[in-house]
Coordinates of C-alpha atoms in Angstrom, one line a residue:
M16 CA -48.2 180.2 4.9
M17 CA -49.2 177.4 7.1
Y18 CA -46.8 175.4 9.2
L19 CA -47.7 171.7 9.5
T20 CA -46.4 169.9 12.5
G21 CA -46.2 166.3 13.5
C22 CA -46.8 167.4 17.1
N23 CA -50.3 167.6 18.7
G24 CA -49.5 168.1 22.3
P25 CA -51.4 170.4 24.7
L26 CA -49.5 173.5 23.8
V27 CA -50.0 172.9 20.1
R28 CA -53.6 171.7 20.1
P29 CA -55.3 175.1 20.5
L30 CA -53.4 176.3 17.4
L31 CA -54.5 173.2 15.5
D32 CA -58.1 173.9 16.6
S33 CA -57.9 177.5 15.3
R34 CA -56.1 176.4 12.1
V35 CA -53.1 178.6 12.8
L36 CA -51.1 175.3 12.5
G37 CA -51.9 172.2 10.5
L38 CA -51.0 168.6 11.2
L39 CA -48.7 166.4 9.1
N40 CA -50.1 162.9 9.6
T41 CA -48.4 159.6 8.5
P42 CA -49.4 156.0 8.8
K43 CA -46.8 155.6 11.6
S44 CA -48.1 158.6 13.6
N45 CA -51.7 157.9 12.8
Y46 CA -53.1 160.8 14.8
K47 CA -56.8 161.0 15.6
L48 CA -58.0 164.0 13.5
Q49 CA -60.3 166.6 14.9
P50 CA -63.0 167.8 12.6
N51 CA -61.7 171.4 12.4
W52 CA -58.0 170.6 11.8
A53 CA -56.2 171.3 8.5
W54 CA -54.0 168.3 7.8
A55 CA -51.9 166.6 5.2
A56 CA -51.3 162.9 4.5
D57 CA -47.6 162.2 4.1
N58 CA -46.6 158.7 3.1
G59 CA -43.5 158.5 5.3
C60 CA -41.1 157.3 2.5
F61 CA -38.5 159.7 3.8
N62 CA -37.4 156.8 6.1
A63 CA -37.3 153.7 3.9
K64 CA -36.7 151.5 7.0
T65 CA -40.0 152.5 8.6
Y66 CA -42.2 153.0 5.6
V67 CA -45.3 150.9 5.9
G68 CA -45.4 149.8 2.3
D69 CA -47.5 150.9 -0.6
E70 CA -50.6 148.7 0.2
A71 CA -50.6 149.7 3.8
W72 CA -50.2 153.4 2.7
L73 CA -53.3 153.1 0.5
A74 CA -55.3 151.2 3.2
W75 CA -54.5 154.0 5.6
L76 CA -55.7 156.7 3.2
K77 CA -59.0 154.7 2.7
K78 CA -59.8 154.7 6.4
F79 CA -60.6 158.4 6.5
D80 CA -64.2 159.5 6.0
A81 CA -65.3 162.0 3.3
A82 CA -65.2 165.0 5.7
Q83 CA -61.6 164.1 6.8
R84 CA -60.6 163.7 3.1
E85 CA -62.1 167.1 2.3
A86 CA -60.1 168.7 5.1
C87 CA -56.9 167.2 3.9
L88 CA -54.6 169.6 2.1
F89 CA -52.9 166.9 0.1
A90 CA -51.7 163.3 0.1
T91 CA -48.2 162.5 -1.2
A92 CA -47.5 159.8 -3.8
P93 CA -44.8 157.4 -2.7
D94 CA -41.4 158.6 -3.6
V95 CA -37.7 157.7 -3.5
V96 CA -35.6 160.1 -1.5
G97 CA -32.8 161.8 -3.4
D98 CA -33.4 160.2 -6.8
S99 CA -35.6 162.1 -9.2
A100 CA -35.8 159.4 -11.9
R101 CA -36.7 156.5 -9.5
S102 CA -39.1 158.7 -7.6
L103 CA -41.0 159.8 -10.7
A104 CA -41.3 156.2 -11.9
R105 CA -42.6 155.2 -8.4
S106 CA -45.0 158.1 -8.0
L107 CA -46.7 158.2 -11.4
P108 CA -48.9 155.1 -10.9
F109 CA -50.2 156.5 -7.6
L110 CA -51.4 160.0 -8.8
S111 CA -54.7 158.8 -10.2
V112 CA -55.2 156.4 -7.3
I113 CA -54.9 159.2 -4.7
R114 CA -57.2 161.4 -6.7
D115 CA -59.8 158.6 -7.0
L116 CA -59.7 158.2 -3.2
G117 CA -60.8 161.9 -2.9
Y118 CA -57.5 163.6 -2.0
P119 CA -55.7 166.5 -3.6
V120 CA -52.5 164.9 -5.1
A121 CA -49.0 165.9 -4.1
L122 CA -45.9 164.9 -6.0
V123 CA -42.7 165.0 -3.9
T124 CA -39.7 166.4 -5.7
Q125 CA -36.3 164.8 -5.4
D126 CA -32.7 165.7 -6.4
G127 CA -32.3 166.3 -10.1
M128 CA -36.0 166.9 -10.9
R129 CA -36.7 169.6 -13.5
P130 CA -39.9 171.5 -14.1
D131 CA -40.4 170.0 -17.5
E132 CA -40.6 166.5 -15.9
V133 CA -43.5 167.3 -13.5
P134 CA -46.8 165.9 -14.7
W135 CA -48.6 169.2 -13.9
P136 CA -52.1 168.3 -15.0
Q137 CA -52.1 165.3 -12.7
I138 CA -51.2 167.0 -9.5
D139 CA -52.6 169.7 -7.2
W140 CA -49.5 170.3 -5.0
L141 CA -45.8 170.2 -5.5
F142 CA -44.0 169.0 -2.3
I143 CA -40.4 170.0 -2.3
G144 CA -38.5 167.1 -0.7
G145 CA -35.1 165.7 -1.4
T146 CA -31.8 166.4 0.2
N147 CA -30.8 169.8 1.5
R148 CA -28.8 170.4 -1.7
H149 CA -32.0 170.1 -3.7
K150 CA -34.2 171.9 -1.3
L151 CA -32.0 174.9 -0.7
G152 CA -30.5 175.3 -4.2
G153 CA -31.6 176.4 -7.6
E154 CA -33.6 173.2 -8.3
A155 CA -36.2 174.0 -5.7
K156 CA -36.5 177.6 -6.6
A157 CA -37.1 176.7 -10.3
L158 CA -39.7 174.1 -9.3
I159 CA -41.5 176.5 -7.0
A160 CA -41.6 179.1 -9.7
A161 CA -42.9 176.6 -12.3
A162 CA -45.6 175.3 -9.8
K163 CA -46.8 178.9 -9.3
D164 CA -46.8 179.4 -13.1
H165 CA -49.0 176.3 -13.4
G166 CA -51.4 177.5 -10.6
K167 CA -50.3 174.7 -8.2
M168 CA -49.9 174.9 -4.4
V169 CA -46.4 174.3 -3.0
H170 CA -45.3 172.6 0.2
V171 CA -41.8 172.3 1.5
G172 CA -40.7 169.5 3.9
R173 CA -38.2 169.7 6.8
V174 CA -38.4 173.4 7.6
N175 CA -37.0 173.5 11.1
S176 CA -35.9 177.1 11.6
Q177 CA -37.2 180.6 11.3
K178 CA -34.6 181.3 8.6
R179 CA -35.9 178.5 6.4
F180 CA -39.5 179.4 7.1
L181 CA -38.9 183.0 6.0
A182 CA -36.9 182.0 2.9
F183 CA -39.6 179.7 1.6
A184 CA -42.3 182.2 2.5
A185 CA -40.4 184.7 0.3
L186 CA -40.6 182.2 -2.6
G187 CA -44.4 182.0 -2.3
T188 CA -44.8 178.5 -0.8
D189 CA -48.2 177.7 0.7
S190 CA -47.2 175.4 3.5
V191 CA -44.1 173.9 5.2
D192 CA -43.6 171.1 7.7
G193 CA -41.0 170.2 10.3
T194 CA -40.2 168.7 13.6
F195 CA -39.4 172.0 15.2
L196 CA -42.4 171.9 17.6
A197 CA -41.9 168.3 18.6
F198 CA -38.7 169.3 20.4
A199 CA -39.1 171.8 23.1
P200 CA -42.5 173.2 22.0
K201 CA -42.7 175.7 24.9
E202 CA -39.5 177.4 23.6
N203 CA -40.0 176.9 19.9
L204 CA -43.7 177.7 19.6
P205 CA -43.3 181.5 20.0

């Protein structure tokens, strides 16, 4: 399982270069990607106050060249934190747009989402988002199992401890992200 970080400082960079770690990139962080890095494009909707907006999100995705798009693990469709129905309504129109731009498509799950609501043929990745209640409870476990049954990759957001990392690894997730390395990377990297 790969850990995606939003940190690319000097201690982390060699692990990004060797693809031990991947980079979670957003329009707000807008990191300069290196050719050998694994990375994912997250929309940044988790913070509605700082989200750049749908048009700016798509413009940001368009700026990457073909090689960078090919190295991208996934790009998330815009979502609504904590609300499955509103999130699905917002995400669905973006799935084909993201694919047409040349990215693997990720749908972010939110509280209340059920496996039978996921548009499986339209996505490549299922991104487990939502509140801790959603992420750490039965909803996420059911969604992860269904994603695997459908042959989809799974990513989990906000994994900031070894306990969470190991718990999601045991469920078969393919990648996780967190801010764990942004704070005290020297202590947290080992």
